[in-house]
mmCIF file of C-alpha atoms in Angstrom:
data_model
loop_
_atom_site.group_PDB
_atom_site.id
_atom_site.type_symbol
_atom_site.label_atom_id
_atom_site.label_comp_id
_atom_site.label_asym_id
_atom_site.label_seq_id
_atom_site.Cartn_x
_atom_site.Cartn_y
_atom_site.Cartn_z
ATOM 1 C CA MET A 15 -38.445 -21.718 1.852
ATOM 2 C CA THR A 16 -35.228 -22.737 3.656
ATOM 3 C CA ASP A 17 -31.994 -21.162 2.442
ATOM 4 C CA THR A 18 -29.600 -24.066 1.764
ATOM 5 C CA SER A 19 -26.778 -21.978 0.348
ATOM 6 C CA SER A 20 -23.373 -22.213 2.010
ATOM 7 C CA PRO A 21 -22.406 -19.404 4.400
ATOM 8 C CA GLU A 22 -19.877 -16.887 3.144
ATOM 9 C CA ARG A 23 -16.267 -17.909 3.775
ATOM 10 C CA LEU A 24 -13.658 -15.231 4.440
ATOM 11 C CA PRO A 25 -9.958 -15.707 5.318
ATOM 12 C CA ASP A 26 -8.773 -17.070 8.645
ATOM 13 C CA PHE A 27 -5.402 -15.388 8.142
ATOM 14 C CA LEU A 28 -3.789 -12.711 5.984
ATOM 15 C CA ILE A 29 -0.181 -12.089 5.017
ATOM 16 C CA VAL A 30 -0.414 -8.307 5.149
ATOM 17 C CA GLY A 31 3.044 -7.102 4.175
ATOM 18 C CA ALA A 32 5.442 -5.833 3.274
ATOM 19 C CA PRO A 33 5.942 -5.701 -0.514
ATOM 20 C CA LYS A 34 9.330 -7.062 -1.663
ATOM 21 C CA ALA A 35 9.899 -8.602 1.776
ATOM 22 C CA GLY A 36 9.336 -12.278 1.012
ATOM 23 C CA THR A 37 5.536 -12.479 1.039
ATOM 24 C CA THR A 38 5.431 -14.353 -2.280
ATOM 25 C CA ALA A 39 7.898 -16.944 -0.998
ATOM 26 C CA LEU A 40 5.980 -17.358 2.270
ATOM 27 C CA HIS A 41 2.676 -17.654 0.389
ATOM 28 C CA ALA A 42 4.139 -20.391 -1.832
ATOM 29 C CA ALA A 43 5.646 -22.191 1.167
ATOM 30 C CA LEU A 44 2.378 -22.236 3.101
ATOM 31 C CA MET A 45 0.556 -23.611 0.065
ATOM 32 C CA GLN A 46 2.483 -26.855 0.677
ATOM 33 C CA HIS A 47 0.696 -27.407 4.008
ATOM 34 C CA PRO A 48 -2.340 -29.742 3.835
ATOM 35 C CA GLN A 49 -4.139 -27.826 6.587
ATOM 36 C CA LEU A 50 -3.882 -24.515 4.720
ATOM 37 C CA ARG A 51 -5.308 -23.129 1.491
ATOM 38 C CA LEU A 52 -4.191 -19.836 0.014
ATOM 39 C CA SER A 53 -5.942 -17.788 -2.612
ATOM 40 C CA VAL A 54 -5.261 -17.821 -6.319
ATOM 41 C CA PRO A 55 -4.478 -15.085 -7.228
ATOM 42 C CA LYS A 56 -2.071 -14.364 -4.401
ATOM 43 C CA GLU A 57 -2.934 -10.648 -4.061
ATOM 44 C CA PRO A 58 -6.673 -9.993 -4.418
ATOM 45 C CA LYS A 59 -6.318 -6.508 -2.830
ATOM 46 C CA TYR A 60 -9.980 -6.662 -1.818
ATOM 47 C CA PHE A 61 -9.634 -4.768 1.464
ATOM 48 C CA MET A 62 -7.920 -1.888 -0.321
ATOM 49 C CA CYS A 63 -11.115 -1.206 -2.255
ATOM 50 C CA GLY A 64 -14.041 -1.132 0.151
ATOM 51 C CA ASP A 65 -16.463 -2.772 -2.336
ATOM 52 C CA ALA A 66 -15.800 -0.042 -4.886
ATOM 53 C CA PRO A 67 -13.691 -0.126 -8.058
ATOM 54 C CA PRO A 68 -9.972 0.519 -7.468
ATOM 55 C CA PRO A 69 -8.768 4.110 -7.718
ATOM 56 C CA LEU A 70 -7.776 5.371 -11.157
ATOM 57 C CA TYR A 71 -4.016 5.346 -10.561
ATOM 58 C CA VAL A 72 -1.962 6.953 -13.342
ATOM 59 C CA GLY A 73 1.611 5.697 -12.907
ATOM 60 C CA PRO A 74 3.260 3.579 -15.637
ATOM 61 C CA GLY A 75 1.415 0.260 -15.825
ATOM 62 C CA ASP A 76 -1.045 1.198 -13.058
ATOM 63 C CA ALA A 77 -4.152 1.156 -15.242
ATOM 64 C CA HIS A 78 -3.242 -2.323 -16.454
ATOM 65 C CA SER A 79 -2.656 -3.788 -12.970
ATOM 66 C CA ARG A 80 -5.848 -2.127 -11.691
ATOM 67 C CA ARG A 81 -7.853 -4.549 -13.840
ATOM 68 C CA GLU A 82 -6.554 -7.463 -11.729
ATOM 69 C CA TRP A 83 -7.937 -6.213 -8.399
ATOM 70 C CA ILE A 84 -10.792 -8.266 -6.928
ATOM 71 C CA TRP A 85 -13.091 -5.651 -5.428
ATOM 72 C CA ARG A 86 -16.550 -7.235 -5.400
ATOM 73 C CA ARG A 87 -17.429 -8.997 -2.155
ATOM 74 C CA GLU A 88 -18.988 -12.019 -3.872
ATOM 75 C CA ASP A 89 -15.931 -12.502 -6.083
ATOM 76 C CA TYR A 90 -13.617 -12.252 -3.084
ATOM 77 C CA ALA A 91 -15.621 -14.696 -0.976
ATOM 78 C CA GLY A 92 -15.719 -16.992 -3.992
ATOM 79 C CA LEU A 93 -11.951 -17.469 -3.720
ATOM 80 C CA PHE A 94 -12.549 -19.429 -0.492
ATOM 81 C CA ALA A 95 -15.963 -20.967 -1.158
ATOM 82 C CA ASP A 96 -14.855 -24.548 -1.840
ATOM 83 C CA ILE A 97 -12.354 -24.873 1.011
ATOM 84 C CA PRO A 98 -13.307 -27.528 3.634
ATOM 85 C CA ASP A 99 -14.240 -26.277 7.087
ATOM 86 C CA ASN A 100 -11.318 -28.133 8.688
ATOM 87 C CA VAL A 101 -8.785 -26.287 6.523
ATOM 88 C CA LEU A 102 -7.690 -22.727 7.212
ATOM 89 C CA CYS A 103 -7.793 -20.271 4.327
ATOM 90 C CA GLY A 104 -5.817 -17.123 3.693
ATOM 91 C CA GLU A 105 -4.485 -14.662 1.166
ATOM 92 C CA SER A 106 -1.443 -12.433 0.780
ATOM 93 C CA THR A 107 -1.848 -8.787 -0.148
ATOM 94 C CA PRO A 108 1.348 -7.091 1.062
ATOM 95 C CA PHE A 109 -0.133 -3.596 0.741
ATOM 96 C CA TYR A 110 -2.601 -4.178 3.592
ATOM 97 C CA LEU A 111 0.044 -3.293 6.196
ATOM 98 C CA PHE A 112 0.610 0.093 4.552
ATOM 99 C CA ASP A 113 -3.099 0.852 3.915
ATOM 100 C CA LYS A 114 -4.763 2.216 7.068
ATOM 101 C CA GLN A 115 -8.219 2.087 5.502
ATOM 102 C CA ALA A 116 -7.629 -1.607 4.826
ATOM 103 C CA HIS A 117 -6.998 -2.058 8.565
ATOM 104 C CA LEU A 118 -10.478 -0.686 9.278
ATOM 105 C CA ARG A 119 -12.163 -2.822 6.622
ATOM 106 C CA ILE A 120 -10.450 -6.012 7.776
ATOM 107 C CA ALA A 121 -11.349 -5.334 11.405
ATOM 108 C CA GLU A 122 -14.989 -4.850 10.459
ATOM 109 C CA ALA A 123 -15.264 -7.888 8.172
ATOM 110 C CA ILE A 124 -13.090 -10.475 9.988
ATOM 111 C CA PRO A 125 -12.231 -9.140 13.464
ATOM 112 C CA ASP A 126 -10.708 -12.439 14.658
ATOM 113 C CA VAL A 127 -8.378 -12.868 11.673
ATOM 114 C CA LYS A 128 -4.685 -13.620 12.215
ATOM 115 C CA LEU A 129 -2.223 -11.256 10.522
ATOM 116 C CA ILE A 130 1.345 -11.969 9.414
ATOM 117 C CA ALA A 131 3.756 -9.160 8.570
ATOM 118 C CA VAL A 132 7.145 -9.906 7.023
ATOM 119 C CA LEU A 133 9.514 -6.988 7.576
ATOM 120 C CA ARG A 134 12.649 -6.302 5.574
ATOM 121 C CA ASP A 135 15.372 -3.701 6.026
ATOM 122 C CA PRO A 136 13.434 -0.712 4.622
ATOM 123 C CA VAL A 137 16.345 0.552 2.526
ATOM 124 C CA ASP A 138 16.913 -2.869 0.948
ATOM 125 C CA ARG A 139 13.148 -3.179 0.491
ATOM 126 C CA ALA A 140 12.962 0.189 -1.274
ATOM 127 C CA TYR A 141 15.877 -0.773 -3.528
ATOM 128 C CA SER A 142 14.241 -4.104 -4.397
ATOM 129 C CA ASN A 143 10.944 -2.304 -5.088
ATOM 130 C CA TRP A 144 12.687 0.187 -7.390
ATOM 131 C CA MET A 145 14.642 -2.660 -9.062
ATOM 132 C CA HIS A 146 11.423 -4.618 -9.715
ATOM 133 C CA LEU A 147 9.886 -1.722 -11.613
ATOM 134 C CA TRP A 148 13.147 -0.755 -13.318
ATOM 135 C CA VAL A 149 13.751 -4.222 -14.808
ATOM 136 C CA ASP A 150 10.111 -4.279 -15.934
ATOM 137 C CA GLY A 151 10.844 -1.122 -17.930
ATOM 138 C CA LEU A 152 8.234 0.860 -15.977
ATOM 139 C CA GLU A 153 10.472 2.964 -13.704
ATOM 140 C CA PRO A 154 11.694 6.003 -15.684
ATOM 141 C CA VAL A 155 14.327 7.125 -13.124
ATOM 142 C CA ALA A 156 17.632 5.274 -13.400
ATOM 143 C CA ASP A 157 18.738 5.328 -9.753
ATOM 144 C CA VAL A 158 16.852 4.554 -6.562
ATOM 145 C CA VAL A 159 17.963 7.642 -4.615
ATOM 146 C CA SER A 160 16.577 9.992 -7.272
ATOM 147 C CA ALA A 161 13.422 7.880 -7.606
ATOM 148 C CA CYS A 162 12.802 8.128 -3.851
ATOM 149 C CA ALA A 163 13.157 11.896 -4.085
ATOM 150 C CA CYS A 164 10.266 11.854 -6.596
ATOM 151 C CA GLU A 165 7.888 10.049 -4.237
ATOM 152 C CA ARG A 166 5.859 13.007 -2.945
ATOM 153 C CA GLN A 167 5.364 14.266 -6.477
ATOM 154 C CA ARG A 168 4.254 10.826 -7.643
ATOM 155 C CA VAL A 169 1.810 10.398 -4.760
ATOM 156 C CA HIS A 170 0.194 13.755 -5.522
ATOM 157 C CA ALA A 171 0.016 12.843 -9.205
ATOM 158 C CA GLY A 172 -1.928 9.665 -8.360
ATOM 159 C CA TRP A 173 0.591 6.864 -8.861
ATOM 160 C CA ALA A 174 -0.301 3.513 -7.249
ATOM 161 C CA PRO A 175 0.999 2.386 -3.818
ATOM 162 C CA PHE A 176 3.741 0.176 -5.309
ATOM 163 C CA TRP A 177 5.597 3.343 -6.323
ATOM 164 C CA ARG A 178 5.875 4.467 -2.681
ATOM 165 C CA TYR A 179 9.367 3.209 -2.030
ATOM 166 C CA ILE A 180 9.647 5.143 1.246
ATOM 167 C CA GLU A 181 6.126 4.987 2.678
ATOM 168 C CA LEU A 182 5.873 1.219 2.237
ATOM 169 C CA GLY A 183 8.856 0.814 4.572
ATOM 170 C CA LYS A 184 7.449 2.838 7.486
ATOM 171 C CA TYR A 185 6.579 -0.292 9.467
ATOM 172 C CA GLY A 186 6.574 1.371 12.876
ATOM 173 C CA GLU A 187 3.669 3.695 12.161
ATOM 174 C CA GLN A 188 1.902 0.967 10.185
ATOM 175 C CA LEU A 189 2.044 -1.515 13.057
ATOM 176 C CA ARG A 190 1.035 1.142 15.569
ATOM 177 C CA HIS A 191 -2.145 1.820 13.584
ATOM 178 C CA LEU A 192 -2.803 -1.902 13.026
ATOM 179 C CA ARG A 193 -2.596 -2.527 16.782
ATOM 180 C CA GLN A 194 -5.290 0.050 17.374
ATOM 181 C CA HIS A 195 -7.715 -2.298 15.615
ATOM 182 C CA PHE A 196 -6.407 -5.773 16.467
ATOM 183 C CA ASP A 197 -5.134 -7.397 19.628
ATOM 184 C CA PRO A 198 -1.336 -7.811 19.463
ATOM 185 C CA SER A 199 -1.832 -11.574 19.891
ATOM 186 C CA GLN A 200 -3.443 -11.621 16.436
ATOM 187 C CA ILE A 201 -0.377 -10.069 14.769
ATOM 188 C CA MET A 202 2.823 -11.941 13.986
ATOM 189 C CA THR A 203 5.912 -10.108 12.768
ATOM 190 C CA LEU A 204 8.887 -11.892 11.289
ATOM 191 C CA ARG A 205 11.939 -10.692 9.468
ATOM 192 C CA TYR A 206 12.873 -11.322 5.864
ATOM 193 C CA ARG A 207 16.319 -12.472 6.936
ATOM 194 C CA GLU A 208 14.731 -15.182 9.129
ATOM 195 C CA LEU A 209 12.768 -16.489 6.163
ATOM 196 C CA VAL A 210 15.922 -16.660 4.029
ATOM 197 C CA ASP A 211 18.432 -17.796 6.651
ATOM 198 C CA ASP A 212 16.321 -20.373 8.512
ATOM 199 C CA PRO A 213 13.230 -21.155 6.430
ATOM 200 C CA GLU A 214 12.234 -24.380 8.197
ATOM 201 C CA LYS A 215 12.313 -22.855 11.682
ATOM 202 C CA THR A 216 10.551 -19.721 10.467
ATOM 203 C CA THR A 217 7.716 -21.559 8.715
ATOM 204 C CA ASP A 218 7.284 -23.702 11.835
ATOM 205 C CA ARG A 219 6.801 -20.498 13.834
ATOM 206 C CA VAL A 220 4.144 -19.403 11.351
ATOM 207 C CA CYS A 221 2.412 -22.786 11.625
ATOM 208 C CA THR A 222 2.405 -22.530 15.425
ATOM 209 C CA PHE A 223 0.889 -19.059 15.180
ATOM 210 C CA LEU A 224 -1.841 -20.347 12.845
ATOM 211 C CA GLY A 225 -2.467 -23.436 14.962
ATOM 212 C CA VAL A 226 -1.555 -26.081 12.381
ATOM 213 C CA LYS A 227 0.963 -28.932 12.455
ATOM 214 C CA GLU A 228 4.657 -28.043 12.477
ATOM 215 C CA GLY A 229 7.405 -29.866 10.581
ATOM 216 C CA VAL A 230 5.443 -30.097 7.340
ATOM 217 C CA ILE A 231 7.124 -27.332 5.302
ATOM 218 C CA ASP A 232 10.837 -27.831 4.680
ATOM 219 C CA THR A 233 11.491 -25.458 1.790
ATOM 220 C CA VAL A 234 10.769 -21.848 0.893
ATOM 221 C CA PRO A 235 10.909 -21.150 -2.851
ATOM 222 C CA ARG A 236 13.601 -18.692 -3.899
ATOM 223 C CA ASP A 237 12.559 -15.385 -5.360
ATOM 224 C CA ASN A 238 12.118 -15.169 -9.122
ATOM 225 C CA THR A 239 14.314 -12.263 -10.146
ATOM 226 C CA ARG A 240 14.954 -11.018 -13.646
ATOM 227 C CA PRO A 241 18.358 -9.776 -14.815
ATOM 228 C CA PHE A 242 19.527 -6.310 -13.857
ATOM 229 C CA VAL A 243 19.534 -3.922 -16.817
ATOM 230 C CA PRO A 244 22.080 -1.066 -16.620
ATOM 231 C CA ASP A 245 21.121 2.417 -17.722
ATOM 232 C CA SER A 246 21.998 3.209 -21.340
ATOM 233 C CA PRO A 247 20.423 4.910 -24.364
ATOM 234 C CA ARG A 248 19.162 1.473 -25.457
ATOM 235 C CA THR A 249 17.626 0.806 -22.043
ATOM 236 C CA ARG A 250 15.875 4.169 -22.027
ATOM 237 C CA HIS A 251 14.531 3.534 -25.564
ATOM 238 C CA PHE A 252 13.015 0.163 -24.694
ATOM 239 C CA GLY A 253 11.778 1.504 -21.359
ATOM 240 C CA ARG A 254 9.809 4.187 -23.192
ATOM 241 C CA LEU A 255 8.349 1.506 -25.473
ATOM 242 C CA LEU A 256 7.304 -0.631 -22.502
ATOM 243 C CA ARG A 257 5.709 2.301 -20.683
ATOM 244 C CA ALA A 258 3.841 3.324 -23.821
ATOM 245 C CA GLY A 259 2.739 -0.272 -24.312
ATOM 246 C CA ALA A 260 1.494 -0.436 -20.733
ATOM 247 C CA TRP A 261 -0.600 2.665 -21.328
ATOM 248 C CA VAL A 262 -2.127 1.224 -24.518
ATOM 249 C CA GLY A 263 -2.450 -2.219 -22.925
ATOM 250 C CA ALA A 264 -4.745 -0.852 -20.229
ATOM 251 C CA ALA A 265 -7.588 -1.160 -22.741
ATOM 252 C CA PHE A 266 -7.072 -4.940 -22.998
ATOM 253 C CA PRO A 267 -7.216 -7.842 -20.529
ATOM 254 C CA PRO A 268 -3.960 -8.123 -18.520
ATOM 255 C CA HIS A 269 -2.941 -11.460 -20.058
ATOM 256 C CA VAL A 270 -3.220 -9.943 -23.547
ATOM 257 C CA TRP A 271 -0.971 -7.030 -22.617
ATOM 258 C CA ARG A 272 1.595 -9.353 -21.028
ATOM 259 C CA ARG A 273 1.753 -11.576 -24.084
ATOM 260 C CA ALA A 274 2.077 -8.597 -26.427
ATOM 261 C CA SER A 275 4.840 -7.016 -24.337
ATOM 262 C CA GLU A 276 6.983 -10.164 -24.090
ATOM 263 C CA PRO A 277 9.100 -9.511 -27.246
ATOM 264 C CA VAL A 278 9.916 -5.944 -26.185
ATOM 265 C CA LEU A 279 10.663 -7.049 -22.619
ATOM 266 C CA ALA A 280 12.963 -9.795 -23.925
ATOM 267 C CA MET A 281 14.919 -7.214 -25.959
ATOM 268 C CA PHE A 282 15.022 -4.921 -22.921
ATOM 269 C CA HIS A 283 16.535 -7.740 -20.821
ATOM 270 C CA ARG A 284 18.961 -8.881 -23.533
ATOM 271 C CA GLN A 285 21.762 -6.671 -22.250
ATOM 272 C CA GLY A 286 21.001 -7.622 -18.657
ATOM 273 C CA ASP A 287 23.275 -9.247 -16.124
ATOM 274 C CA ALA A 288 22.197 -11.874 -13.600
ATOM 275 C CA HIS A 289 24.221 -10.053 -10.934
ATOM 276 C CA ARG A 290 22.307 -7.227 -9.317
ATOM 277 C CA PRO A 291 24.602 -4.545 -7.880
ATOM 278 C CA ARG A 292 24.321 -3.797 -4.186
ATOM 279 C CA LEU A 293 23.556 -0.352 -2.918
ATOM 280 C CA THR A 294 26.714 1.577 -2.160
ATOM 281 C CA SER A 295 27.397 2.868 1.339
ATOM 282 C CA ALA A 296 26.786 6.413 0.095
ATOM 283 C CA GLU A 297 23.394 5.459 -1.351
ATOM 284 C CA ARG A 298 22.334 3.638 1.803
ATOM 285 C CA SER A 299 23.429 6.570 3.924
ATOM 286 C CA GLN A 300 21.179 8.908 1.933
ATOM 287 C CA LEU A 301 18.189 6.588 2.180
ATOM 288 C CA ILE A 302 18.504 5.604 5.855
ATOM 289 C CA ASP A 303 17.468 9.081 6.965
ATOM 290 C CA TYR A 304 14.000 8.514 5.511
ATOM 291 C CA PHE A 305 13.491 5.632 7.957
ATOM 292 C CA ARG A 306 15.596 6.418 11.023
ATOM 293 C CA GLU A 307 12.775 7.791 13.182
ATOM 294 C CA ASP A 308 10.332 5.076 12.150
ATOM 295 C CA ILE A 309 12.848 2.329 12.985
ATOM 296 C CA GLY A 310 12.866 3.678 16.540
ATOM 297 C CA LEU A 311 9.061 3.539 16.581
ATOM 298 C CA LEU A 312 9.156 -0.038 15.286
ATOM 299 C CA GLU A 313 11.449 -1.020 18.151
ATOM 300 C CA GLU A 314 8.943 0.486 20.596
ATOM 301 C CA GLN A 315 6.067 -1.397 18.967
ATOM 302 C CA THR A 316 7.779 -4.804 18.857
ATOM 303 C CA GLY A 317 10.272 -4.735 21.725
ATOM 304 C CA GLN A 318 12.921 -5.929 19.267
ATOM 305 C CA SER A 319 16.140 -4.323 18.086
ATOM 306 C CA PHE A 320 16.449 -3.269 14.459
ATOM 307 C CA GLY A 321 19.752 -1.444 14.829
ATOM 308 C CA ASP A 322 21.307 -3.469 11.998
ATOM 309 C CA TRP A 323 19.019 -1.580 9.604
ATOM 310 C CA LEU A 324 20.937 1.612 10.394
ATOM 311 C CA SER A 325 24.148 0.228 8.924
ATOM 312 C CA ASP A 326 25.665 1.793 5.814
ATOM 313 C CA GLU A 327 26.389 -1.711 4.480
ATOM 314 C CA SER A 328 23.655 -3.513 2.543
ATOM 315 C CA ALA A 329 22.927 -7.154 3.335
ATOM 316 C CA GLY A 330 21.956 -7.637 -0.307
ATOM 317 C CA GLY A 331 19.111 -9.585 -1.823
ATOM 318 C CA TYR A 332 18.100 -13.215 -1.662
ATOM 319 C CA ALA A 333 21.027 -14.590 -3.665
ATOM 320 C CA ASP A 334 23.561 -12.563 -1.645
ATOM 321 C CA ARG A 335 22.114 -13.818 1.642
ATOM 322 C CA VAL A 336 22.054 -17.442 0.566
ATOM 323 C CA ALA A 337 25.653 -17.219 -0.681
ATOM 324 C CA ALA A 338 26.773 -15.656 2.608
ATOM 325 C CA ARG A 339 24.979 -18.391 4.565
ATOM 326 C CA GLN A 340 26.675 -21.137 2.531
ATOM 327 C CA VAL A 341 30.108 -19.574 3.024
ATOM 328 C CA GLY A 342 29.462 -19.234 6.745
#
């Protein structure tokens, strides 16, 4: 009997990193292109699993988020099953760049895939990563410098990759390993500041790299940030409630836990301020040393200069950059 089933469809391209570097904005922008289809959900994390259930990470909220990983091959391929042959498909899991085992799995499954890495000043990226978890009530340490100092301990304790504020920003060693498994022509690197400062030109470069029509995407959605919540006894109280709720919520579907946590999260954010403070020069100076050597390696790998990342002055987040661009 003839097998009439459709052949398995896997991605033509992947946005592989880095977390908190604009991958969500780029994913949303590319979804506007008629020649491209991107996965829903955005971050399947399939190649981090190797057709096995995700690791049993134990950081705050990790057990809950683990339930959202798509680790079965048939489920992953199903994300792309109904996409026409004349349309390119892709997904965006920003942890792939960091995960060396994912490099091996991708190379084995889709050796001709195109890879896009968005790179952000690693200190600003670490701060944004810490801020994301802090305003979610999951980060128990009230300043990013102290939280970074906890990283080795957290890794050994089995916390998930999103807690690796330092390791996720070691782009030089990540790209060096990626290039051992893919031809450099298959890898595109772009900078977060390019995506924010000149979105139309940057998305055109991505379209050229993917081989689809330019001039179609004219906007990149802004990031969706929640208010900064300063440290206080009240903040610490609600943070403990949210972390406890995340632990209990691991026994329920993710959407149930999110709905149940909304009232507590709203109270947690009630004392928040839309303005997120920048890192001070002293804080940046302490954190730069984690990345100094790797920035040199990144320059060797790309042939580009990243000397601005060694500055003690932060460029700020999305809103800061847009405001500076408008003033200029």
